[in-house]
């Protein structure tokens, strides 16, 4: 060893890079994905790993330049805040975080930095790109991601790639998706007959994969662990339930027009943006439903912002991000925000800000199926609504004639300690009126 490299070795230090406090009272996280391997060079702000708390998914970035010399956890392990995630062999002196008891390791492993790096098998460097959700499906089905043909950017393995792999299909040809032809905005006279609402196809994935003939016990972690906590808390709240049916025929027409107008933007425009806006407009008249109660239910706070939480079904479990300040957003702006939240939610990348601060919730269980549900209020909120599937059903018009109608059912639950059933029913009537005659929503436009 030449004098220079001997000196360089002496200068190197092993720094345990600890999981810092990520706020919101988070004490532990699940390690969802490593972006580095032992022997990898990292620079400050390079991504180290993705962790999932009960509130959000966070990418941990390096505070040092150096070489990774140890990973403390396997994927899916639980890491405590304040404990080391990785050891980094730093390029320069970092006395402030270096602990004397690790100096031996430092010198003994330091020689591995450049020499070993060269001898690292190349496979370590060729990380298959995929989201944590896709990795989870791969793990549950014992599939090596490297065996799956990724059709995403830079060969990223997408959810549809792995589902195709499970079903034994070949990757699609270069132009797999039929681009929807932009539809001309229908004039009132030329409005087409409403097409039945479509339900998104649900991939056939077992919620939990259990090897046939074997029992399997596993810890409840991540998003599901958060659900244990929030639902146990929610169970102490006495709920009042109220259901109704809404004639959404006009809303179906309106949504078709909105879809046509926004088709060119590539933005998804579902019924939800209208339903969310109608909720906020009805909440204006019933501020007690956009409120929070303290733990002992001694005080109620009427909340100024309408941050409408939307229950989302993701591969990680149920999450409820919220669209902030709906009272000040147009239907279009709500659609854009919902698209953003949905995309991040499916990737497991929602921020703590997206996940906290909700003031009222909606659960569109009808996107999966069903008519009625029994939603559970998320404390400290005081009310929630579950939406059923849009169905084409016969109903009588005012002259007694049978007509083809689009119907959606709604099921409300409210904290009966502070919300009277009559309040919930009156709120529902206002909300229903907006959705049955969506033109009336425009009279409040500023
Ligand atoms: N009835 C009929 N069709 C519906 C529908 C309903 N209730 N809800 C959605 N659709 C349609 C949409 O309009 C869209 O149709 P399109 O392709 O013609 O535009 C299609 O189904 C897909 O919609 P989706 O992608 O689900 O968007 P969305 O904005 O309506 O809903 C979520 C977004 C996140 C709310 C929804 O995907 C979801 O996860 N729902 C499940 C919520 C849940 O699990 N609740 C239980 C909590 S315990």
CSV table of C-alpha atoms and ligand atoms in Angstrom, one decimal:
chain,number,residue,atom,x,y,z
A,1,UNK,CA,0.0,0.0,0.0
A,2,UNK,CA,1.5,3.4,-1.0
A,3,UNK,CA,1.8,6.1,1.6
A,4,UNK,CA,-1.0,8.1,0.1
A,5,UNK,CA,-3.6,5.4,0.2
A,6,UNK,CA,-2.4,4.4,3.7
A,7,UNK,CA,-3.0,8.0,4.7
A,8,UNK,CA,-6.4,8.1,2.9
A,9,UNK,CA,-7.4,4.9,4.8
A,10,UNK,CA,-6.5,6.6,8.1
A,11,UNK,CA,-8.6,9.6,7.2
A,12,UNK,CA,-11.7,7.6,6.5
A,13,UNK,CA,-14.3,7.2,9.3
A,14,UNK,CA,-17.3,5.0,9.6
A,15,UNK,CA,-20.4,7.1,10.4
A,16,UNK,CA,-23.6,5.5,11.6
A,17,UNK,CA,-26.3,7.4,9.7
A,18,UNK,CA,-29.2,7.5,12.0
A,19,UNK,CA,-32.9,7.7,11.2
A,20,UNK,CA,-33.7,11.3,12.2
A,21,UNK,CA,-36.9,12.4,13.7
A,22,UNK,CA,-39.3,12.8,10.8
A,23,UNK,CA,-41.9,14.7,12.8
A,24,UNK,CA,-45.6,14.1,13.5
A,25,UNK,CA,-44.7,12.0,16.6
A,26,UNK,CA,-43.4,9.1,14.4
A,27,UNK,CA,-41.4,6.7,16.5
A,28,UNK,CA,-40.8,3.9,14.1
A,29,UNK,CA,-41.0,3.1,10.3
A,30,UNK,CA,-41.0,0.2,8.0
A,31,UNK,CA,-38.1,0.0,5.6
A,32,UNK,CA,-39.8,-0.4,2.2
A,33,UNK,CA,-37.0,-0.2,-0.3
A,34,UNK,CA,-33.2,0.2,-0.3
A,35,UNK,CA,-31.8,2.4,-3.0
A,36,UNK,CA,-28.2,1.5,-2.1
A,37,UNK,CA,-26.1,-1.6,-1.5
A,38,UNK,CA,-23.0,-2.1,0.6
A,39,UNK,CA,-20.1,-0.7,-1.5
A,40,UNK,CA,-22.1,2.0,-3.2
A,41,UNK,CA,-20.7,5.5,-3.3
A,42,UNK,CA,-23.3,8.1,-2.1
A,43,UNK,CA,-23.2,11.8,-2.1
A,44,UNK,CA,-25.1,14.2,0.2
A,45,UNK,CA,-28.9,14.2,-0.7
A,46,UNK,CA,-28.6,10.9,-2.6
A,47,UNK,CA,-31.6,8.7,-1.8
A,48,UNK,CA,-30.7,6.0,0.7
A,49,UNK,CA,-34.1,4.2,1.2
A,50,UNK,CA,-37.8,4.6,1.3
A,51,UNK,CA,-39.5,4.2,4.7
A,52,UNK,CA,-43.2,4.0,5.5
A,53,UNK,CA,-44.6,5.4,8.8
A,54,UNK,CA,-48.2,5.2,9.9
A,55,UNK,CA,-48.7,8.6,8.4
A,56,UNK,CA,-46.6,8.8,5.2
A,57,UNK,CA,-44.0,7.4,3.0
A,58,UNK,CA,-40.6,9.2,3.2
A,59,UNK,CA,-37.4,9.0,1.1
A,60,UNK,CA,-34.4,9.2,3.4
A,61,UNK,CA,-31.4,11.0,1.8
A,62,UNK,CA,-27.8,10.9,2.8
A,63,UNK,CA,-26.2,13.6,4.8
A,64,UNK,CA,-22.7,12.5,3.9
A,65,UNK,CA,-20.4,11.7,0.9
A,66,UNK,CA,-18.9,8.3,1.2
A,67,UNK,CA,-19.3,4.5,0.7
A,68,UNK,CA,-22.0,2.4,2.3
A,69,UNK,CA,-20.4,-0.1,4.5
A,70,UNK,CA,-23.4,-1.6,6.3
A,71,UNK,CA,-27.2,-1.8,5.9
A,72,UNK,CA,-28.8,-2.4,9.3
A,73,UNK,CA,-32.2,-3.6,8.1
A,74,UNK,CA,-33.8,-5.9,5.6
A,75,UNK,CA,-36.8,-4.7,3.5
A,76,UNK,CA,-39.9,-4.8,5.7
A,77,UNK,CA,-38.0,-4.5,9.0
A,78,UNK,CA,-39.1,-2.0,11.5
A,79,UNK,CA,-36.5,0.8,12.2
A,80,UNK,CA,-36.8,3.0,15.3
A,81,UNK,CA,-36.2,6.8,15.1
A,82,UNK,CA,-32.7,7.5,16.4
A,83,UNK,CA,-31.2,4.1,15.5
A,84,UNK,CA,-28.7,3.8,12.6
A,85,UNK,CA,-30.0,2.9,9.2
A,86,UNK,CA,-26.6,2.4,7.5
A,87,UNK,CA,-22.9,2.9,8.1
A,88,UNK,CA,-21.2,5.3,5.7
A,89,UNK,CA,-17.5,5.3,5.3
A,90,UNK,CA,-17.0,9.0,4.9
A,91,UNK,CA,-14.4,10.6,2.6
A,92,UNK,CA,-13.5,13.2,5.2
A,93,UNK,CA,-13.4,13.6,8.9
A,94,UNK,CA,-16.9,13.7,10.5
A,95,UNK,CA,-15.9,13.7,14.2
A,96,UNK,CA,-19.2,15.1,15.3
A,97,UNK,CA,-21.1,12.0,14.5
A,98,UNK,CA,-18.3,9.5,14.8
A,99,UNK,CA,-18.4,7.3,17.9
A,100,UNK,CA,-15.0,6.2,19.3
A,101,UNK,CA,-16.1,2.6,19.8
A,102,UNK,CA,-16.5,2.2,16.1
A,103,UNK,CA,-13.0,3.4,15.1
A,104,UNK,CA,-11.7,-0.2,14.8
A,105,UNK,CA,-14.4,-1.1,12.3
A,106,UNK,CA,-13.5,2.1,10.5
A,107,UNK,CA,-10.0,1.1,9.8
A,108,UNK,CA,-10.6,-2.5,9.2
A,109,UNK,CA,-13.4,-2.0,6.7
A,110,UNK,CA,-12.0,1.1,5.1
A,111,UNK,CA,-9.8,-0.8,2.6
A,112,UNK,CA,-12.9,-2.3,1.2
A,113,UNK,CA,-14.0,1.1,-0.2
A,114,UNK,CA,-12.3,1.3,-3.5
A,115,UNK,CA,-10.9,-2.2,-4.0
A,116,UNK,CA,-14.0,-4.0,-3.1
A,117,UNK,CA,-16.1,-1.7,-5.0
A,118,UNK,CA,-14.3,-2.7,-8.2
A,119,UNK,CA,-14.8,-6.3,-7.4
A,120,UNK,CA,-18.6,-5.9,-6.5
A,121,UNK,CA,-20.6,-8.1,-8.9
A,122,UNK,CA,-22.2,-5.8,-11.5
A,123,UNK,CA,-25.6,-7.2,-10.6
A,124,UNK,CA,-25.6,-5.1,-7.4
A,125,UNK,CA,-25.3,-2.0,-9.4
A,126,UNK,CA,-28.2,-2.9,-11.8
A,127,UNK,CA,-31.1,-2.3,-9.5
A,128,UNK,CA,-34.4,-3.2,-11.1
A,129,UNK,CA,-36.6,0.0,-11.0
A,130,UNK,CA,-40.0,-0.6,-9.3
A,131,UNK,CA,-42.2,1.0,-6.7
A,132,UNK,CA,-42.5,-0.4,-3.2
A,133,UNK,CA,-46.0,-1.6,-4.1
A,134,UNK,CA,-44.7,-3.6,-7.1
A,135,UNK,CA,-41.9,-5.0,-5.0
A,136,UNK,CA,-44.5,-6.2,-2.5
A,137,UNK,CA,-46.5,-8.0,-5.1
A,138,UNK,CA,-43.3,-9.6,-6.4
A,139,UNK,CA,-42.3,-10.7,-2.9
A,140,UNK,CA,-45.8,-12.1,-2.1
A,141,UNK,CA,-45.7,-14.1,-5.3
A,142,UNK,CA,-42.1,-15.2,-4.9
A,143,UNK,CA,-41.1,-13.5,-8.2
A,144,UNK,CA,-37.7,-12.1,-8.9
A,145,UNK,CA,-38.2,-8.6,-10.3
A,146,UNK,CA,-35.2,-9.1,-12.6
A,147,UNK,CA,-37.3,-11.9,-14.3
A,148,UNK,CA,-40.1,-9.4,-15.2
A,149,UNK,CA,-40.0,-7.5,-18.4
A,150,UNK,CA,-40.5,-3.8,-17.3
A,151,UNK,CA,-42.3,-1.6,-19.8
A,152,UNK,CA,-42.0,1.6,-17.8
A,153,UNK,CA,-39.4,4.4,-18.2
A,154,UNK,CA,-35.8,3.0,-18.2
A,155,UNK,CA,-37.2,-0.5,-17.9
A,156,UNK,CA,-39.2,0.2,-14.7
A,157,UNK,CA,-41.4,-2.7,-13.7
A,158,UNK,CA,-45.0,-1.4,-13.5
A,159,UNK,CA,-47.9,-3.0,-11.7
A,160,UNK,CA,-49.4,-4.2,-15.0
A,161,UNK,CA,-46.0,-5.8,-15.9
A,162,UNK,CA,-45.9,-7.9,-12.8
A,163,UNK,CA,-49.6,-8.8,-13.0
A,164,UNK,CA,-49.0,-9.9,-16.6
A,165,UNK,CA,-46.0,-11.9,-15.5
A,166,UNK,CA,-48.2,-13.7,-12.8
A,167,UNK,CA,-50.8,-14.5,-15.4
A,168,UNK,CA,-48.1,-15.8,-17.7
A,169,UNK,CA,-48.7,-13.2,-20.5
A,170,UNK,CA,-46.1,-11.6,-22.8
A,171,UNK,CA,-45.2,-7.9,-22.6
A,172,UNK,CA,-47.4,-5.8,-24.8
A,173,UNK,CA,-46.3,-4.5,-28.2
A,174,UNK,CA,-44.8,-1.0,-28.4
A,175,UNK,CA,-48.2,0.8,-28.6
A,176,UNK,CA,-50.2,-1.0,-26.0
A,177,UNK,CA,-52.7,1.6,-24.9
A,178,UNK,CA,-55.5,2.8,-27.2
A,179,UNK,CA,-55.4,6.5,-26.9
A,180,UNK,CA,-59.0,7.7,-26.3
A,181,UNK,CA,-60.1,9.8,-29.2
A,182,UNK,CA,-60.9,13.3,-28.0
A,183,UNK,CA,-64.7,13.7,-28.1
A,184,UNK,CA,-66.2,17.0,-29.2
A,185,UNK,CA,-67.9,18.9,-26.4
A,186,UNK,CA,-71.5,17.9,-26.7
A,187,UNK,CA,-74.0,20.8,-27.2
A,188,UNK,CA,-77.2,20.5,-25.3
A,189,UNK,CA,-79.1,19.4,-28.4
A,190,UNK,CA,-76.4,16.8,-29.4
A,191,UNK,CA,-75.8,15.3,-26.0
A,192,UNK,CA,-75.4,11.5,-26.5
A,193,UNK,CA,-77.4,9.0,-24.5
A,194,UNK,CA,-75.6,8.6,-21.2
A,195,UNK,CA,-73.4,5.5,-21.2
A,196,UNK,CA,-73.5,3.3,-18.2
A,197,UNK,CA,-70.8,4.2,-15.7
A,198,UNK,CA,-67.8,1.9,-15.9
A,199,UNK,CA,-66.2,0.4,-12.9
A,200,UNK,CA,-62.4,0.2,-12.9
A,201,UNK,CA,-61.2,-3.3,-13.5
A,202,UNK,CA,-59.8,-4.7,-10.3
A,203,UNK,CA,-56.8,-7.0,-10.7
A,204,UNK,CA,-57.1,-10.4,-9.2
A,205,UNK,CA,-54.5,-10.2,-6.5
A,206,UNK,CA,-54.9,-12.0,-3.2
A,207,UNK,CA,-55.0,-9.4,-0.4
A,208,UNK,CA,-52.6,-11.6,1.6
A,209,UNK,CA,-50.8,-14.5,-0.1
A,210,UNK,CA,-50.9,-17.5,2.1
A,211,UNK,CA,-49.1,-20.7,1.0
A,212,UNK,CA,-51.7,-23.4,0.5
A,213,UNK,CA,-51.8,-25.9,3.3
A,214,UNK,CA,-49.8,-23.8,5.7
A,215,UNK,CA,-50.8,-21.3,8.4
A,216,UNK,CA,-48.9,-18.0,8.2
A,217,UNK,CA,-48.5,-15.4,10.9
A,218,UNK,CA,-47.0,-12.0,10.1
A,219,UNK,CA,-46.7,-8.8,12.0
A,220,UNK,CA,-49.2,-6.0,11.1
A,221,UNK,CA,-47.1,-3.2,9.8
A,222,UNK,CA,-47.1,0.1,7.9
A,223,UNK,CA,-50.5,1.3,6.7
A,224,UNK,CA,-52.4,-1.6,8.3
A,225,UNK,CA,-50.8,-0.8,11.6
A,226,UNK,CA,-52.0,2.7,11.3
A,227,UNK,CA,-55.5,1.4,10.5
A,228,UNK,CA,-55.4,-0.7,13.8
A,229,UNK,CA,-54.6,2.5,15.7
A,230,UNK,CA,-57.1,4.8,14.0
A,231,UNK,CA,-60.0,2.2,13.9
A,232,UNK,CA,-59.5,1.2,17.5
A,233,UNK,CA,-59.8,4.8,18.5
A,234,UNK,CA,-62.8,5.2,16.1
A,235,UNK,CA,-64.6,2.4,17.8
A,236,UNK,CA,-65.2,4.4,20.9
A,237,UNK,CA,-67.4,6.8,18.9
A,238,UNK,CA,-71.1,6.1,18.9
A,239,UNK,CA,-72.2,6.5,15.3
A,240,UNK,CA,-75.4,7.6,13.7
A,241,UNK,CA,-76.0,6.2,10.2
A,242,UNK,CA,-78.2,7.7,7.5
A,243,UNK,CA,-78.7,6.5,3.9
A,244,UNK,CA,-80.4,7.9,0.8
A,245,UNK,CA,-80.4,7.5,-3.0
A,246,UNK,CA,-79.4,10.2,-5.4
A,247,UNK,CA,-80.6,10.6,-9.0
A,248,UNK,CA,-77.3,11.4,-10.7
A,249,UNK,CA,-78.6,11.3,-14.3
A,250,UNK,CA,-77.7,15.0,-14.9
A,251,UNK,CA,-74.3,14.5,-13.2
A,252,UNK,CA,-73.6,11.7,-15.6
A,253,UNK,CA,-74.2,14.0,-18.5
A,254,UNK,CA,-72.2,16.8,-17.0
A,255,UNK,CA,-69.2,14.5,-16.3
A,256,UNK,CA,-69.3,13.3,-19.9
A,257,UNK,CA,-68.9,17.0,-21.0
A,258,UNK,CA,-66.2,17.7,-18.5
A,259,UNK,CA,-64.3,14.6,-19.6
A,260,UNK,CA,-64.6,15.7,-23.2
A,261,UNK,CA,-63.3,19.2,-22.4
A,262,UNK,CA,-60.4,17.9,-20.4
A,263,UNK,CA,-59.5,14.9,-22.5
A,264,UNK,CA,-56.6,16.6,-24.2
A,265,UNK,CA,-54.9,17.3,-20.9
A,266,UNK,CA,-54.7,13.6,-20.1
A,267,UNK,CA,-56.3,14.3,-16.7
A,268,UNK,CA,-58.7,11.7,-15.4
A,269,UNK,CA,-62.1,13.4,-14.6
A,270,UNK,CA,-64.3,11.1,-12.6
A,271,UNK,CA,-67.5,12.0,-10.6
A,272,UNK,CA,-65.5,12.6,-7.5
A,273,UNK,CA,-64.5,16.3,-8.2
A,274,UNK,CA,-68.2,17.2,-8.4
A,275,UNK,CA,-69.1,15.2,-5.4
A,276,UNK,CA,-66.3,16.7,-3.4
A,277,UNK,CA,-67.3,20.2,-4.4
A,278,UNK,CA,-70.9,19.6,-3.6
A,279,UNK,CA,-69.8,18.3,-0.2
A,280,UNK,CA,-67.9,21.5,0.5
A,281,UNK,CA,-70.9,23.6,-0.6
A,282,UNK,CA,-73.2,21.7,1.7
A,283,UNK,CA,-70.7,22.0,4.5
A,284,UNK,CA,-71.0,25.8,4.2
A,285,UNK,CA,-74.5,25.5,5.5
A,286,UNK,CA,-73.7,22.9,8.1
A,287,UNK,CA,-70.3,23.9,9.6
A,288,UNK,CA,-70.8,21.6,12.6
A,289,UNK,CA,-70.1,18.7,10.2
A,290,UNK,CA,-66.7,20.2,9.2
A,291,UNK,CA,-65.5,20.2,12.8
A,292,UNK,CA,-63.2,18.3,15.2
A,293,UNK,CA,-63.7,17.2,18.8
A,294,UNK,CA,-61.0,16.8,21.4
A,295,UNK,CA,-60.3,13.4,23.0
A,296,UNK,CA,-62.6,13.8,25.9
A,297,UNK,CA,-65.3,15.3,23.6
A,298,UNK,CA,-65.5,18.4,25.8
A,299,UNK,CA,-64.8,20.9,23.0
A,300,UNK,CA,-65.8,21.2,19.4
A,301,UNK,CA,-63.8,23.2,16.9
A,302,UNK,CA,-65.5,24.5,13.7
A,303,UNK,CA,-62.8,24.3,11.0
A,304,UNK,CA,-62.4,27.0,8.5
A,305,UNK,CA,-60.8,24.9,5.8
A,306,UNK,CA,-62.7,22.2,4.0
A,307,UNK,CA,-60.0,19.5,3.7
A,308,UNK,CA,-61.9,16.6,2.3
A,309,UNK,CA,-60.3,13.2,2.9
A,310,UNK,CA,-60.7,10.6,0.2
A,311,UNK,CA,-60.4,6.9,1.2
A,312,UNK,CA,-58.1,5.2,-1.3
A,313,UNK,CA,-57.7,1.6,-1.9
A,314,UNK,CA,-54.0,0.9,-2.4
A,315,UNK,CA,-51.9,-2.2,-2.5
A,316,UNK,CA,-50.4,-1.2,0.9
A,317,UNK,CA,-53.9,-0.9,2.4
A,318,UNK,CA,-56.4,1.9,3.1
A,319,UNK,CA,-55.1,5.5,3.1
A,320,UNK,CA,-57.0,8.7,3.4
A,321,UNK,CA,-55.2,11.7,1.9
A,322,UNK,CA,-57.1,14.9,1.7
A,323,UNK,CA,-57.8,17.6,-0.9
A,324,UNK,CA,-57.0,20.9,0.9
A,325,UNK,CA,-59.2,24.0,0.9
A,326,UNK,CA,-61.9,22.6,-1.3
A,327,UNK,CA,-64.0,25.7,-0.5
A,328,UNK,CA,-61.6,27.8,-2.6
A,329,UNK,CA,-61.1,25.3,-5.5
A,330,UNK,CA,-62.9,24.9,-8.8
A,331,UNK,CA,-64.1,21.5,-9.8
A,332,UNK,CA,-61.2,21.4,-12.3
A,333,UNK,CA,-58.7,22.2,-9.6
A,334,UNK,CA,-60.2,19.5,-7.4
A,335,UNK,CA,-59.8,17.0,-10.3
A,336,UNK,CA,-56.2,17.9,-10.7
A,337,UNK,CA,-55.4,17.6,-7.0
A,338,UNK,CA,-57.3,14.3,-6.9
A,339,UNK,CA,-55.2,13.0,-9.8
A,340,UNK,CA,-52.0,14.0,-8.0
A,341,UNK,CA,-53.1,12.4,-4.7
A,342,UNK,CA,-54.3,9.2,-6.4
A,343,UNK,CA,-51.1,8.8,-8.4
A,344,UNK,CA,-48.9,9.3,-5.4
A,345,UNK,CA,-51.1,7.1,-3.2
A,346,UNK,CA,-50.8,4.2,-5.6
A,347,UNK,CA,-47.0,4.7,-5.6
A,348,UNK,CA,-46.9,4.9,-1.8
A,349,UNK,CA,-45.4,8.3,-2.0
A,350,UNK,CA,-47.9,10.7,-0.3
A,351,UNK,CA,-46.4,13.2,2.0
A,352,UNK,CA,-47.3,13.8,5.6
A,353,UNK,CA,-49.0,17.0,4.6
A,354,UNK,CA,-51.2,15.2,2.1
A,355,UNK,CA,-52.2,12.6,4.8
A,356,UNK,CA,-52.9,14.9,7.7
A,357,UNK,CA,-55.3,17.7,8.4
A,358,UNK,CA,-58.5,16.2,6.9
A,359,UNK,CA,-61.7,17.7,8.2
A,360,UNK,CA,-64.4,15.5,6.6
A,361,UNK,CA,-64.1,12.3,4.6
A,362,UNK,CA,-65.7,10.5,1.6
A,363,UNK,CA,-65.2,6.9,0.7
A,364,UNK,CA,-66.1,6.0,-2.9
A,365,UNK,CA,-66.5,2.3,-2.3
A,366,UNK,CA,-68.8,2.2,-5.3
A,367,UNK,CA,-65.6,2.4,-7.5
A,368,UNK,CA,-65.2,-1.2,-6.5
A,369,UNK,CA,-68.9,-2.1,-6.2
A,370,UNK,CA,-71.9,-2.2,-3.8
A,371,UNK,CA,-74.7,0.1,-3.0
A,372,UNK,CA,-74.7,0.8,0.8
A,373,UNK,CA,-71.8,0.8,3.3
A,374,UNK,CA,-71.2,1.5,6.9
A,375,UNK,CA,-68.4,4.0,7.0
A,376,UNK,CA,-66.5,4.6,10.2
A,377,UNK,CA,-65.8,8.3,11.3
A,378,UNK,CA,-62.1,9.1,11.5
A,379,UNK,CA,-61.6,11.0,14.8
A,380,UNK,CA,-61.3,13.9,15.5
A,381,UNK,CA,-63.5,14.3,12.4
A,382,UNK,CA,-67.2,14.1,13.1
A,383,UNK,CA,-68.7,12.7,9.8
A,384,UNK,CA,-68.0,10.6,6.8
A,385,UNK,CA,-69.9,9.5,3.6
A,386,UNK,CA,-69.6,6.3,1.6
A,387,UNK,CA,-70.7,6.4,-2.0
A,388,UNK,CA,-72.3,3.4,-3.8
A,389,UNK,CA,-71.9,2.3,-7.4
A,390,UNK,CA,-73.7,4.3,-10.1
A,391,UNK,CA,-76.4,2.1,-11.4
A,392,UNK,CA,-78.9,2.4,-14.3
A,393,UNK,CA,-82.3,1.8,-12.7
A,394,UNK,CA,-86.0,2.4,-13.5
A,395,UNK,CA,-87.7,5.2,-11.5
A,396,UNK,CA,-91.0,7.1,-11.9
A,397,UNK,CA,-91.0,10.7,-13.1
A,398,UNK,CA,-93.4,13.4,-11.9
A,399,UNK,CA,-96.1,12.2,-14.4
A,400,UNK,CA,-95.8,8.7,-13.1
A,401,UNK,CA,-93.9,7.4,-16.2
A,402,UNK,CA,-91.1,4.9,-15.8
A,403,UNK,CA,-87.8,6.5,-16.9
A,404,UNK,CA,-84.2,5.3,-17.2
A,405,UNK,CA,-82.3,6.8,-14.3
A,406,UNK,CA,-78.7,6.8,-13.0
A,407,UNK,CA,-78.8,6.2,-9.2
A,408,UNK,CA,-76.1,6.4,-6.6
A,409,UNK,CA,-76.6,5.6,-3.0
A,410,UNK,CA,-74.9,7.3,-0.1
A,411,UNK,CA,-74.4,6.2,3.4
A,412,UNK,CA,-73.4,8.8,6.0
A,413,UNK,CA,-72.0,8.1,9.5
A,414,UNK,CA,-71.7,10.9,12.1
A,415,UNK,CA,-70.4,11.1,15.6
A,416,UNK,CA,-73.7,11.0,17.5
A,417,UNK,CA,-72.2,12.6,20.6
A,418,UNK,CA,-72.2,15.9,18.8
A,419,UNK,CA,-74.2,15.5,15.6
A,420,UNK,CA,-78.0,15.0,15.6
A,421,UNK,CA,-79.5,12.7,13.1
A,422,UNK,CA,-81.6,15.6,11.8
A,423,UNK,CA,-78.5,17.6,11.0
A,424,UNK,CA,-77.0,14.8,9.0
A,425,UNK,CA,-80.3,14.3,7.1
A,426,UNK,CA,-80.6,18.1,6.3
A,427,UNK,CA,-77.0,18.2,5.2
A,428,UNK,CA,-77.6,15.2,3.0
A,429,UNK,CA,-80.7,16.8,1.4
A,430,UNK,CA,-78.7,19.9,0.4
A,431,UNK,CA,-75.8,17.8,-1.0
A,432,UNK,CA,-78.3,15.6,-2.9
A,433,UNK,CA,-80.0,18.7,-4.4
A,434,UNK,CA,-76.6,19.9,-5.7
A,435,UNK,CA,-75.8,16.6,-7.2
A,436,UNK,CA,-79.3,16.0,-8.7
A,437,UNK,CA,-79.2,19.5,-10.3
A,438,UNK,CA,-75.5,20.2,-10.7
A,439,UNK,CA,-76.4,23.5,-12.6
A,440,UNK,CA,-77.4,24.9,-9.2
A,441,UNK,CA,-73.8,24.6,-8.0
A,442,UNK,CA,-72.8,27.3,-10.5
A,443,UNK,CA,-74.9,30.0,-8.9
A,444,UNK,CA,-72.4,30.0,-6.1
A,445,UNK,CA,-69.4,30.5,-8.5
A,446,UNK,CA,-67.4,33.7,-7.8
B,1,LIG,N1,-69.9,4.1,-9.6
B,1,LIG,C1,-69.6,3.9,-10.9
B,1,LIG,N2,-68.5,4.2,-11.5
B,1,LIG,C2,-67.5,4.8,-10.7
B,1,LIG,C3,-67.7,5.1,-9.4
B,1,LIG,C4,-68.9,4.7,-8.8
B,1,LIG,N3,-69.2,4.9,-7.5
B,1,LIG,N4,-66.6,5.6,-8.9
B,1,LIG,C5,-65.7,5.7,-9.9
B,1,LIG,N5,-66.3,5.3,-11.0
B,1,LIG,C6,-65.7,5.2,-12.4
B,1,LIG,C7,-65.0,6.5,-12.6
B,1,LIG,O1,-65.9,7.5,-13.1
B,1,LIG,C8,-64.0,6.1,-13.7
B,1,LIG,O2,-64.7,5.9,-14.9
B,1,LIG,P1,-64.1,6.4,-16.3
B,1,LIG,O3,-63.0,5.5,-16.6
B,1,LIG,O4,-65.2,6.4,-17.2
B,1,LIG,O5,-63.6,7.8,-16.1
B,1,LIG,C9,-63.6,4.7,-13.2
B,1,LIG,O6,-64.7,4.3,-12.4
B,1,LIG,C10,-62.4,4.7,-12.4
B,1,LIG,O7,-62.5,5.7,-11.4
B,1,LIG,P2,-61.3,5.8,-10.2
B,1,LIG,O8,-60.0,5.7,-10.9
B,1,LIG,O9,-61.6,4.9,-9.1
B,1,LIG,O10,-61.5,7.3,-9.8
B,1,LIG,P3,-62.4,8.0,-8.7
B,1,LIG,O11,-62.0,9.5,-8.7
B,1,LIG,O12,-63.8,7.8,-9.0
B,1,LIG,O13,-62.1,7.4,-7.3
B,1,LIG,C11,-60.7,6.6,-5.5
B,1,LIG,C12,-60.8,7.5,-6.8
B,1,LIG,C13,-59.3,6.8,-5.0
B,1,LIG,C14,-61.7,7.2,-4.5
B,1,LIG,C15,-61.0,5.1,-5.8
B,1,LIG,O14,-60.2,4.7,-6.8
B,1,LIG,C16,-60.9,4.2,-4.6
B,1,LIG,O15,-59.8,3.9,-4.2
B,1,LIG,N6,-62.0,3.8,-4.1
B,1,LIG,C17,-62.0,2.8,-3.0
B,1,LIG,C18,-62.2,3.5,-1.7
B,1,LIG,C19,-62.3,2.5,-0.6
B,1,LIG,O16,-61.5,1.5,-0.5
B,1,LIG,N7,-63.1,2.7,0.4
B,1,LIG,C20,-63.3,1.8,1.5
B,1,LIG,C21,-62.7,2.4,2.7
B,1,LIG,S1,-63.0,1.4,4.1
